[in-house]
Amino acid sequence: MSRVAARLCQERAAADGLGSNRNAIKYLKQDYEALKQQCLQAGTLFKDEEFPACPSTLGYRDLGPYSFKTQGIVWKRPTELCANPQFIVGGATRTDVCQGELGDCWLLAAIASLTLNPDILYRVVPKAQSFQRDYAGIFHFQFWQYGEWVDVVVDDRLPTRNGKLLFVHSEEGNEFWSALLEKAYAKLNSSYEALIGGSTIEGFEDFTGGISESYELRRAPSNLYQIIQKALRAGSLLGCSIDITSASEIEAITSLKLVKGHAYSVTGAEEVYYRGRLEKLVRLRNPWGEVEWTGAWSDNAPEWNYIDPKQKQTLDKQVDDGEFWMAFSDFQRQFTRLEICNLTPDTLTSNEVNRWDLTLFNGQWRRGSTAGGCQNYQATYWTNPQFKIRLEEPDDDHEGSLNEPCCTILVGLMQKYRRRQKKMGEALLSIGYSLYELENHTDIHMNRAFFARNQPVARSDPYINLREVSSRMKLPQGEYLIVPSTFEPYKNGEFCLRVFSEKKAKTQIIGDVVSAKPYEPHVDNKDTDDEFKALFQKLSGEDCEVTAIKLKTILNQVLAKRKDIKSDGFNINTCREMISLLDTNGTGTLGLVEFKTLWMKIQKYLEIYKRVDSDYSGTIDSHEMRNALREAGFMLNDQMQHSIVIRYACSKLSIDFDGFVACMIRLETLFKVFHLLDKKKSGVIQLSLAEWLCCTLV
């Protein structure tokens, strides 16, 4: 229950603007300004107890406490490493990001690209941080995390060996912003080791909140060079890499001095006149710094002798150590993949600057309720979270016929927190999504029959274990259903789904409506025949009232005779709740009419239970519970479906009959109490603590 309450508080805070870059969430509730002032007043240097200078901060396996790789490591502050430490020397540049002993080149490539755009850089690296003025050993950085910005505080104790920084460092021996940024990002992901291996896209997105696209260079569109130029002009971040085919190729160096499995930044794209024709060039940077391309257009290559000397001089000035030029044709042959993080995605589709419309949904896949797997698993696929998008306005420069104008959307599905969970053995899930055309306006969660008769009109690339999968698509005007899923069912995970559209699009979560119209039999003394009255008198005794203990005995005697349903028997708490639901005079017992009403309800629930039990097992699968609830008159959202599975399903995700009835009675009670308290029929109630406790104890 506390987890649900925390999520509700988070959603309300976000609605008030918390999580924006101007009002970032304080990670682990650490307030940079307050902590800094405490240290200054006390005359002490900050020691971060949330990310201490100890072995667990380094890692859990390869960098674990007993690993030979962590022997001889000493944590030191910059003031202990040099006489005049600086946060930033002469502005942040690409040469401030040199790789150390940590395999996080993907992150360093993103940081290096970050320095090309000061506006973005200083959103991540707040200004007014210094080792001179008001120095207290504390620094802070801001990162985008799944739709919200978080402010991460760190102390400046850094891992060293033999008096030198172990991980990322600047060519300037007294500059420390990049090392502290890496530490803050390691803290966000639980350890330095958690940063080993990844895609530059991940760093791009966490530094910008942008959305990324990936191109396989040998299957790239014909206008890729123009896309690169336009993206660079727009301040977008670009990275590239060479895929490896085996573990032995990791960081292997080719004959032309390119590093396989290594992340490079793309930092420039220029055209030059070479022997009477235009030659397209791209500029790349290796975070290692010292290993550079030796092919055509590399440093001191003969090709430079055949272009305008002034242009050569200009391009030479733009290159720092570790950077090099190469022909675009060689780039496409030598590299495998290009990744672009779009800060303003419209710059890649139109020469005009248009503001894209963005919608972000947060969702969960939960075993037994919303983790339905891909389309291969027809029995459960339909239970995945569902989202609707309505495209009403075509692009200004739409493609397609005039009778069928198209709308451009960019859909990104990102799984959350998986890097942070690496130390617990949790790997990235294989994820993907499909879009289906909706012919009828509906807000109801689509059932299995819908997916049996409808094929996707668009989908992401084949399921893959990346943090985010995204694709750009053009669709005719209309309504579409987006279904994000893992490849296999029963996989727990959290995700955010982002939809960028060139024009305003209407979006909503499907099945988010919560309502109830449970079966309400109308019974009075006239409706009760003599045979039932005689049975009731026999069961209830002389006082003609059924207590919870008597009700438990009666119901379990009936259940024991049924061989077509499985049950452990009703417990006393469920029987008390049944009485609470129907006890109109507050006696804590059931009279004849009340007992008859309950009996008819149970008979109705038995009909539904047997109808939903499609395999005649005597129990219902937790995924089938969604259908059962709908037949019983309850419309519940995904979060409530998951809560029901946690409370009423067994470890094998099945729900027996007594659990099913207990769930129905509980839901009826909750809805009944809410509607009694919602006197204004506004859908919102306010309760004092005492009232809240009384309601939850019903």
XYZ file of C-alpha atoms in Angstrom:
698
model
C 0.000 0.000 0.000
C 2.865 2.399 0.809
C 4.255 1.948 -2.736
C 0.886 2.914 -4.236
C 0.614 5.951 -1.956
C 4.141 7.063 -2.905
C 3.293 6.781 -6.603
C 0.160 8.886 -6.154
C 2.161 11.566 -4.318
C 4.738 11.562 -7.130
C 2.049 11.993 -9.794
C 0.510 14.918 -7.920
C 3.884 16.605 -7.457
C 4.620 16.252 -11.182
C 1.301 17.929 -11.960
C 2.512 20.916 -9.897
C 5.691 21.255 -11.991
C 8.130 19.214 -9.888
C 10.568 17.382 -12.135
C 11.042 20.157 -14.690
C 14.585 21.377 -15.326
C 13.811 24.570 -13.407
C 12.403 22.599 -10.485
C 14.367 19.352 -10.508
C 13.598 16.559 -8.061
C 16.204 16.310 -5.304
C 17.658 12.834 -5.751
C 17.476 10.844 -2.495
C 15.996 14.035 -0.983
C 19.442 15.674 -0.814
C 19.232 19.472 -1.099
C 22.476 20.866 -2.569
C 22.118 24.404 -1.215
C 21.080 23.284 2.280
C 23.878 20.714 2.561
C 26.458 23.195 1.277
C 25.426 25.841 3.796
C 25.571 23.312 6.644
C 29.150 22.430 5.689
C 30.216 26.056 5.329
C 28.765 26.984 8.719
C 30.393 23.977 10.380
C 33.701 24.501 8.560
C 33.714 20.896 7.284
C 33.871 19.254 3.867
C 30.831 17.309 2.684
C 30.881 13.518 2.990
C 28.098 11.861 1.029
C 26.665 9.056 3.142
C 24.331 8.072 0.289
C 27.293 7.330 -2.035
C 30.238 6.864 0.310
C 33.915 6.579 -0.597
C 33.995 2.815 -0.139
C 34.223 -0.395 -2.250
C 30.446 -0.808 -2.759
C 30.387 2.511 -4.618
C 32.883 1.149 -7.145
C 30.926 -1.975 -8.000
C 29.635 -5.419 -7.218
C 31.494 -7.947 -9.387
C 34.411 -6.890 -11.625
C 34.870 -3.806 -9.442
C 33.625 -5.498 -6.275
C 35.338 -5.300 -2.869
C 37.430 -8.452 -3.450
C 38.341 -7.867 -7.102
C 42.009 -7.444 -8.010
C 40.918 -4.454 -10.126
C 40.048 -2.481 -6.992
C 43.269 -3.147 -5.102
C 45.335 -0.083 -4.271
C 42.482 2.389 -4.832
C 42.539 5.465 -2.607
C 39.736 8.042 -2.497
C 41.097 11.583 -2.687
C 39.694 15.070 -3.094
C 41.039 17.274 -5.926
C 42.650 19.493 -3.279
C 44.801 16.486 -2.354
C 45.757 15.763 -5.978
C 47.016 19.162 -7.130
C 47.856 22.604 -5.809
C 45.250 24.603 -7.709
C 42.197 22.460 -8.604
C 39.631 24.015 -10.951
C 36.081 22.971 -11.761
C 36.294 24.129 -15.412
C 39.378 25.581 -17.097
C 38.747 27.907 -20.045
C 35.298 26.525 -20.761
C 34.262 22.885 -21.099
C 35.755 21.272 -24.213
C 35.909 17.826 -25.774
C 39.485 17.338 -24.512
C 38.197 17.496 -20.942
C 36.808 13.972 -21.396
C 39.536 11.322 -21.465
C 38.719 7.712 -20.696
C 40.199 5.942 -17.684
C 39.981 2.295 -16.632
C 36.166 2.132 -16.755
C 34.458 0.716 -19.865
C 32.041 3.618 -20.253
C 33.205 5.081 -23.570
C 29.529 5.321 -24.579
C 28.977 7.802 -21.751
C 32.162 9.747 -22.484
C 31.190 10.107 -26.145
C 27.903 11.637 -24.992
C 29.680 13.977 -22.547
C 32.118 15.055 -25.282
C 29.204 15.874 -27.600
C 27.586 17.769 -24.755
C 30.453 20.281 -24.745
C 29.541 21.353 -28.294
C 26.363 23.035 -27.007
C 26.945 25.276 -23.953
C 23.218 25.802 -23.354
C 22.686 22.063 -22.926
C 25.967 21.557 -21.065
C 25.128 24.060 -18.356
C 21.695 22.541 -17.868
C 23.475 19.326 -16.841
C 26.474 21.025 -15.205
C 25.078 23.968 -13.216
C 27.276 27.058 -13.164
C 28.678 28.771 -10.050
C 30.513 25.667 -8.811
C 34.086 26.168 -7.715
C 37.033 24.934 -5.652
C 37.773 28.505 -4.592
C 34.614 30.399 -3.714
C 32.490 28.838 -0.943
C 34.200 25.480 -1.426
C 32.630 22.797 0.770
C 33.557 19.578 -1.048
C 30.065 19.299 -2.563
C 28.915 19.537 -6.200
C 25.704 18.797 -8.080
C 24.519 17.833 -11.579
C 21.152 17.427 -13.264
C 20.000 14.506 -15.389
C 16.811 13.670 -17.248
C 15.273 10.422 -15.993
C 12.161 9.032 -17.685
C 10.251 12.269 -18.035
C 11.611 14.277 -15.131
C 14.824 16.062 -14.174
C 16.674 15.063 -11.010
C 19.383 16.976 -9.148
C 22.178 14.665 -7.946
C 24.561 15.725 -5.175
C 28.075 14.234 -4.769
C 31.102 14.907 -2.631
C 34.421 15.358 -4.438
C 36.202 12.269 -3.130
C 37.327 10.479 -6.300
C 38.907 7.019 -6.801
C 42.654 7.222 -7.533
C 45.595 4.889 -7.905
C 49.185 6.049 -7.525
C 48.007 9.619 -7.164
C 46.072 9.710 -10.464
C 42.336 9.597 -11.224
C 41.222 6.058 -11.992
C 38.357 6.864 -14.317
C 37.446 9.813 -16.571
C 39.822 12.778 -16.421
C 40.736 15.951 -18.266
C 43.878 16.556 -20.270
C 44.291 19.507 -17.938
C 45.607 17.865 -14.777
C 43.830 20.320 -12.481
C 40.305 20.232 -14.076
C 37.642 18.045 -12.456
C 34.138 18.755 -13.825
C 34.064 15.648 -16.039
C 35.242 13.326 -13.236
C 32.590 14.702 -10.883
C 29.910 14.440 -13.575
C 30.814 10.760 -14.088
C 30.572 10.197 -10.331
C 27.118 11.793 -10.155
C 25.917 9.608 -13.034
C 27.402 6.540 -11.310
C 25.492 7.467 -8.155
C 22.269 7.766 -10.134
C 22.848 4.221 -11.408
C 24.044 2.763 -8.061
C 27.789 2.270 -8.815
C 30.639 2.956 -11.237
C 30.500 -0.645 -12.472
C 26.871 -0.190 -13.527
C 28.158 2.201 -16.217
C 30.172 -0.469 -18.045
C 28.777 -1.038 -21.538
C 25.976 0.877 -23.158
C 24.741 2.975 -26.034
C 25.657 6.612 -26.556
C 21.948 7.246 -27.062
C 21.355 6.553 -23.383
C 23.786 9.267 -22.332
C 22.412 11.656 -24.959
C 18.875 11.285 -23.675
C 19.784 11.555 -19.988
C 21.633 14.808 -20.702
C 18.914 16.406 -22.816
C 15.510 14.777 -22.410
C 15.572 14.414 -26.206
C 14.480 11.404 -28.198
C 16.837 9.363 -30.318
C 16.965 7.579 -33.624
C 19.381 4.925 -34.817
C 20.551 4.258 -38.381
C 22.336 1.203 -39.711
C 24.831 2.875 -42.011
C 24.738 0.236 -44.745
C 20.959 0.574 -44.970
C 20.768 4.311 -44.341
C 18.493 6.670 -46.298
C 19.970 8.471 -49.289
C 19.801 11.855 -47.536
C 21.699 10.751 -44.420
C 24.502 13.298 -44.909
C 21.964 16.128 -45.027
C 20.332 14.699 -41.891
C 23.724 14.737 -40.125
C 24.434 18.342 -41.172
C 20.975 19.486 -40.138
C 21.235 17.665 -36.810
C 24.625 19.245 -36.044
C 23.286 22.712 -36.885
C 20.361 22.097 -34.552
C 22.703 21.181 -31.694
C 21.658 17.534 -31.723
C 24.065 14.969 -30.288
C 25.516 12.310 -32.605
C 27.439 9.115 -31.904
C 28.614 6.129 -33.938
C 30.219 2.726 -33.415
C 31.492 -0.429 -35.116
C 29.592 -3.564 -34.118
C 31.510 -6.576 -32.876
C 30.790 -10.212 -33.740
C 32.475 -11.832 -30.718
C 33.739 -10.895 -27.256
C 37.336 -11.083 -28.481
C 36.682 -8.093 -30.766
C 35.810 -5.702 -27.930
C 38.074 -2.656 -28.336
C 40.070 -4.430 -31.042
C 41.891 -1.910 -33.255
C 41.533 -2.261 -37.036
C 44.396 -1.847 -39.495
C 43.208 1.745 -40.067
C 43.203 2.486 -36.318
C 39.477 2.393 -35.634
C 38.355 0.758 -32.386
C 35.595 -1.865 -32.598
C 32.785 -1.854 -30.050
C 33.829 1.662 -29.062
C 31.656 4.784 -28.996
C 32.758 7.771 -31.088
C 31.226 11.244 -31.235
C 30.349 12.819 -34.590
C 31.363 16.455 -34.218
C 31.292 17.941 -37.721
C 30.293 17.541 -41.366
C 31.798 19.699 -44.126
C 32.040 19.539 -47.914
C 35.309 20.405 -49.705
C 36.346 20.737 -53.373
C 38.721 17.869 -54.067
C 40.168 17.486 -57.566
C 37.271 19.316 -59.139
C 34.402 17.641 -57.294
C 32.657 17.973 -53.969
C 33.796 15.537 -51.291
C 31.659 14.975 -48.213
C 33.673 14.769 -44.985
C 32.701 13.977 -41.388
C 34.653 14.741 -38.229
C 34.771 12.160 -35.451
C 36.241 12.055 -31.973
C 37.581 9.070 -30.046
C 37.216 9.592 -26.255
C 40.500 7.724 -25.787
C 42.232 10.614 -27.527
C 45.349 8.877 -28.829
C 44.015 6.302 -31.350
C 43.043 7.964 -34.655
C 41.960 6.946 -38.137
C 44.899 6.575 -40.565
C 42.951 6.259 -43.830
C 41.972 8.921 -46.385
C 41.583 12.467 -44.982
C 43.283 11.541 -41.715
C 45.876 13.896 -40.202
C 48.662 14.569 -42.744
C 46.965 12.364 -45.401
C 47.820 13.341 -49.016
C 44.208 14.265 -49.822
C 44.649 17.543 -47.911
C 47.197 18.709 -50.510
C 44.481 18.915 -53.186
C 42.011 21.308 -51.538
C 41.984 25.067 -51.042
C 44.733 25.920 -48.486
C 42.435 28.348 -46.659
C 39.758 25.697 -46.270
C 42.398 23.225 -45.125
C 43.608 25.671 -42.505
C 40.054 26.302 -41.286
C 39.301 22.586 -40.928
C 42.660 21.945 -39.246
C 41.859 24.542 -36.599
C 38.588 22.777 -35.775
C 40.306 19.509 -34.866
C 41.467 18.673 -31.331
C 43.538 15.697 -30.248
C 41.610 12.484 -30.745
C 39.531 14.053 -33.525
C 39.940 13.288 -37.194
C 38.286 13.757 -40.575
C 37.276 10.974 -42.917
C 35.308 10.713 -46.160
C 31.600 10.163 -45.645
C 31.775 7.158 -47.977
C 34.479 5.608 -45.752
C 32.413 6.460 -42.700
C 29.493 4.453 -44.092
C 31.769 1.522 -44.959
C 33.813 1.441 -41.753
C 31.157 2.174 -39.121
C 28.034 0.142 -38.445
C 25.640 2.433 -36.655
C 24.831 6.136 -36.254
C 22.796 7.424 -33.324
C 21.207 10.871 -33.205
C 19.550 12.436 -30.183
C 17.034 14.990 -31.453
C 16.752 17.998 -29.233
C 14.224 19.486 -31.643
C 13.158 16.496 -33.776
C 11.353 18.644 -36.352
C 14.705 19.851 -37.732
C 15.204 16.397 -39.198
C 11.995 16.376 -41.208
C 11.464 19.959 -42.278
C 13.538 23.039 -42.991
C 11.014 25.040 -41.013
C 11.255 25.184 -37.241
C 8.095 23.720 -35.791
C 7.492 22.756 -32.203
C 6.636 19.107 -31.873
C 3.839 18.009 -29.604
C 4.995 15.595 -26.896
C 3.046 13.178 -24.736
C 4.698 10.964 -22.133
C 3.043 7.994 -20.447
C 4.468 6.030 -17.531
C 3.481 2.389 -17.280
C 4.345 -1.001 -15.848
C 4.498 -4.583 -16.966
C 3.510 -6.746 -14.018
C 3.590 -10.519 -13.882
C 0.066 -11.856 -13.811
C -1.723 -8.641 -14.766
C -0.098 -6.467 -17.462
C 3.000 -8.432 -18.593
C 1.362 -10.056 -21.588
C 4.394 -10.573 -23.853
C 4.398 -10.154 -27.641
C 1.818 -11.235 -30.237
C 3.159 -14.808 -30.135
C 1.352 -15.191 -26.800
C -2.261 -14.621 -27.867
C -3.775 -15.665 -24.546
C -2.008 -12.844 -22.667
C -0.888 -10.244 -25.262
C -4.154 -8.299 -24.955
C -3.543 -7.649 -21.238
C -0.538 -5.388 -21.949
C -0.962 -1.652 -21.218
C -2.737 0.136 -24.071
C -2.591 3.774 -25.202
C -4.623 5.666 -27.767
C -3.497 8.449 -30.092
C -5.765 10.458 -32.376
C -4.102 12.118 -35.382
C -6.359 14.850 -36.732
C -4.004 17.307 -38.490
C -1.716 16.225 -41.351
C 1.848 17.504 -41.695
C 2.278 20.785 -43.544
C 4.540 18.993 -46.024
C 2.766 15.645 -45.776
C 3.491 12.779 -48.115
C 0.827 10.651 -49.727
C -2.186 11.457 -51.839
C -4.401 14.470 -51.230
C -7.200 12.084 -50.293
C -5.050 10.461 -47.617
C -2.775 13.068 -46.009
C -0.221 11.683 -43.548
C 0.864 12.613 -40.037
C 4.423 12.137 -38.781
C 4.939 10.690 -35.316
C 8.020 9.512 -33.478
C 7.332 6.849 -30.845
C 9.904 5.893 -28.215
C 9.504 3.082 -25.668
C 12.047 3.233 -22.827
C 12.442 0.710 -20.014
C 13.289 2.169 -16.629
C 15.936 1.573 -13.986
C 17.510 -1.532 -15.598
C 21.079 -0.222 -15.316
C 20.505 0.459 -11.628
C 19.300 -3.133 -11.207
C 22.326 -4.763 -12.887
C 23.912 -5.584 -9.535
C 20.817 -7.648 -8.710
C 21.240 -9.669 -11.896
C 18.506 -7.848 -13.824
C 19.374 -7.465 -17.513
C 17.630 -5.332 -20.114
C 14.332 -6.787 -21.302
C 13.612 -7.335 -24.998
C 10.970 -4.721 -25.776
C 8.914 -3.421 -28.691
C 5.538 -1.949 -29.594
C 2.811 -2.197 -32.233
C 0.203 0.262 -33.513
C -3.311 -0.791 -34.511
C -5.930 1.254 -36.302
C -9.101 1.890 -34.291
C -12.285 2.189 -36.329
C -14.626 2.960 -33.453
C -14.015 5.569 -30.758
C -13.469 3.661 -27.537
C -11.927 4.133 -24.131
C -12.252 0.460 -23.207
C -9.247 -1.842 -22.922
C -9.280 -3.957 -26.088
C -9.803 -7.684 -25.596
C -8.270 -10.793 -27.132
C -10.824 -10.895 -29.953
C -9.710 -7.461 -31.218
C -6.113 -8.600 -31.693
C -7.231 -11.859 -33.283
C -8.929 -9.968 -36.121
C -6.578 -6.957 -36.455
C -2.967 -6.776 -37.632
C -0.580 -3.934 -36.711
C -0.362 -1.031 -39.166
C 3.088 -0.102 -37.817
C 5.547 -1.433 -35.286
C 9.024 -0.944 -33.881
C 11.926 -2.978 -35.202
C 12.164 -6.601 -34.000
C 12.151 -6.947 -30.220
C 15.560 -6.061 -28.808
C 17.185 -5.618 -25.397
C 17.909 -1.894 -25.624
C 16.921 0.697 -23.050
C 14.809 2.425 -25.700
C 13.367 1.459 -29.048
C 12.088 4.260 -31.255
C 10.928 4.742 -34.819
C 9.601 7.490 -37.032
C 6.452 6.722 -39.005
C 3.923 8.423 -41.247
C 0.302 7.413 -40.748
C -3.026 8.496 -42.255
C -5.304 10.595 -40.076
C -7.271 8.547 -37.592
C -7.156 6.833 -34.212
C -4.488 4.309 -33.290
C -3.867 1.963 -30.400
C -0.255 1.627 -29.165
C 0.616 -1.583 -27.315
C 4.090 -1.690 -25.683
C 5.281 -5.096 -24.537
C 8.179 -7.292 -23.577
C 8.966 -10.211 -25.885
C 8.122 -12.841 -23.272
C 5.141 -12.640 -20.906
C 5.388 -12.582 -17.102
C 8.381 -10.187 -17.123
C 8.218 -7.377 -14.565
C 9.366 -3.946 -15.665
C 8.569 -0.252 -15.751
C 8.573 1.918 -18.861
C 7.820 5.317 -20.265
C 6.237 5.734 -23.688
C 6.853 9.005 -25.542
C 4.930 10.142 -28.591
C 6.213 13.099 -30.615
C 3.869 14.384 -33.302
C 4.392 17.214 -35.788
C 0.898 18.530 -35.086
C -1.201 18.429 -31.950
C -2.366 14.893 -31.218
C -4.901 13.727 -28.663
C -3.628 10.903 -26.490
C -4.899 8.923 -23.539
C -4.369 5.751 -21.554
C -6.892 3.113 -22.589
C -8.755 1.415 -19.767
C -7.956 4.172 -17.285
C -11.637 4.708 -16.469
C -12.607 3.405 -13.012
C -16.286 2.605 -12.442
C -18.583 -0.042 -11.019
C -22.071 -1.380 -11.738
C -22.112 -4.632 -9.774
C -25.012 -7.044 -9.832
C -27.692 -5.808 -7.409
C -30.561 -8.297 -6.949
C -33.771 -6.730 -5.611
C -35.096 -8.940 -2.857
C -37.869 -8.509 -0.285
C -39.941 -10.886 1.810
C -42.372 -11.434 -1.078
C -39.554 -12.720 -3.303
C -38.502 -15.345 -0.768
C -40.337 -18.630 -1.092
C -41.291 -20.810 1.871
C -38.646 -23.398 1.075
C -35.851 -20.811 1.281
C -37.357 -19.357 4.491
C -37.374 -22.798 6.066
C -33.765 -23.370 5.013
C -32.754 -19.986 6.419
C -34.452 -20.685 9.784
C -32.664 -24.013 9.988
C -29.293 -22.403 9.267
C -29.702 -19.265 11.353
C -31.206 -20.789 14.478
C -33.720 -19.320 16.853
C -32.609 -15.691 16.484
C -33.041 -15.848 12.666
C -29.770 -13.962 12.212
C -26.611 -15.248 10.487
C -23.324 -14.268 12.127
C -19.943 -14.307 10.387
C -19.052 -17.647 12.014
C -22.336 -19.211 10.905
C -21.942 -17.767 7.401
C -18.456 -19.270 7.133
C -19.806 -22.708 8.107
C -22.741 -22.489 5.670
C -20.709 -21.382 2.663
C -17.893 -23.871 3.211
C -20.347 -26.743 3.537
C -21.779 -25.793 0.134
C -18.307 -25.417 -1.421
C -17.183 -28.797 -0.141
C -19.836 -30.480 -2.296
C -18.662 -28.809 -5.516
C -16.092 -30.692 -7.575
C -16.027 -28.269 -10.517
C -14.409 -25.381 -8.645
C -11.361 -25.225 -6.416
C -11.399 -23.420 -3.111
C -9.608 -23.351 0.218
C -12.848 -22.282 1.856
C -14.019 -18.838 2.886
C -12.144 -17.316 5.799
C -13.755 -15.415 8.636
C -12.572 -12.005 7.388
C -14.278 -12.464 4.015
C -17.489 -13.499 5.769
C -17.329 -10.421 7.970
C -16.893 -8.239 4.873
C -19.907 -9.886 3.218
C -21.980 -9.025 6.261
C -20.579 -5.479 6.371
C -21.581 -4.945 2.736
C -25.204 -6.027 3.239
C -25.891 -5.260 6.906
C -28.206 -2.270 6.567
C -29.214 -1.992 10.249
C -25.740 -2.289 11.801
C -26.317 -5.485 13.783
C -23.263 -7.297 12.415
C -25.502 -10.127 11.202
C -27.645 -10.961 8.174
C -31.402 -11.260 8.214
C -33.508 -13.250 5.758
C -33.616 -10.667 2.943
C -29.945 -9.783 3.360
C -28.940 -13.432 3.308
C -31.038 -14.033 0.186
C -29.348 -11.041 -1.523
C -25.903 -12.393 -0.659
C -26.868 -15.862 -1.859
C -27.952 -14.489 -5.251
C -24.737 -12.476 -5.552
C -22.635 -15.562 -4.913
C -24.661 -17.500 -7.494
C -24.008 -14.709 -10.030
C -20.286 -14.712 -9.285
C -20.230 -18.489 -9.644
C -21.716 -18.179 -13.163
C -19.060 -15.646 -14.153
C -16.258 -17.694 -12.597
C -17.195 -20.869 -14.456
C -17.626 -18.986 -17.737
C -14.190 -17.367 -17.497
C -12.525 -20.660 -16.485
C -11.925 -21.532 -20.135
C -9.773 -24.609 -19.483
C -12.154 -26.028 -16.821
C -9.354 -26.206 -14.276
C -11.560 -25.104 -11.404
C -9.525 -21.892 -11.044
C -9.082 -18.801 -13.191
C -5.780 -17.432 -14.440
C -4.880 -13.956 -13.177
C -4.893 -12.634 -16.759
C -8.476 -13.927 -17.122
C -9.416 -11.869 -14.081
C -9.723 -8.775 -16.278
C -12.592 -10.397 -18.206
C -14.218 -11.637 -15.020
C -14.150 -8.189 -13.465
C -15.665 -6.668 -16.575
C -18.501 -9.234 -16.579
C -19.099 -8.501 -12.902
C -19.520 -4.793 -13.716
C -16.128 -3.415 -12.675
C -13.950 -1.220 -14.894
C -10.495 -0.948 -13.315
C -7.184 0.495 -14.459
C -3.914 -1.430 -14.816
C -2.631 -0.425 -11.404
C -5.737 -1.780 -9.708
C -5.573 -4.978 -11.769
C -2.044 -5.513 -10.461
C -3.102 -4.828 -6.861
C -5.769 -7.515 -7.199
C -3.232 -10.049 -8.486
C -0.892 -9.324 -5.557
C -3.679 -9.785 -3.033
C -5.728 -12.639 -4.452
C -3.565 -14.744 -6.787
C -1.312 -17.568 -5.642
C 2.336 -18.004 -6.666
C 1.182 -19.837 -9.811
C -0.993 -16.825 -10.728
C -4.302 -18.618 -10.321
C -7.291 -17.410 -8.294
C -9.629 -19.904 -6.640
C -13.328 -19.345 -6.086
C -13.233 -18.078 -2.515
C -10.521 -15.571 -3.496
C -12.600 -14.454 -6.467
C -15.720 -13.856 -4.356
C -13.642 -12.133 -1.667
C -12.299 -9.769 -4.348
C -15.780 -8.998 -5.696
C -17.165 -8.290 -2.221
C -14.166 -6.124 -1.352
C -14.575 -4.060 -4.522
C -18.308 -3.639 -3.921
C -17.586 -2.425 -0.396
C -14.936 0.060 -1.485
C -17.100 1.553 -4.241
C -20.105 1.705 -1.913
C -18.162 3.546 0.821
C -16.686 5.999 -1.686
C -20.057 6.875 -3.230
C -21.595 7.402 0.213
C -18.825 9.865 1.078
C -18.830 11.594 -2.319
C -21.904 13.673 -1.551
C -21.206 16.201 -4.327
C -20.694 13.407 -6.898
C -17.433 15.070 -7.934
C -15.334 11.902 -7.927
C -13.166 13.349 -5.141
C -13.559 12.981 -1.377
C -11.731 14.541 1.580
C -11.275 12.585 4.790
C -9.768 13.224 8.179
C -7.275 10.685 9.493
C -9.920 9.137 11.739
C -12.395 8.873 8.843
C -9.716 7.344 6.603
C -8.869 4.707 9.214
C -12.537 3.848 9.712
C -13.021 3.377 5.977
C -9.958 1.175 5.514
C -10.890 -0.965 8.502
C -14.368 -1.712 7.124
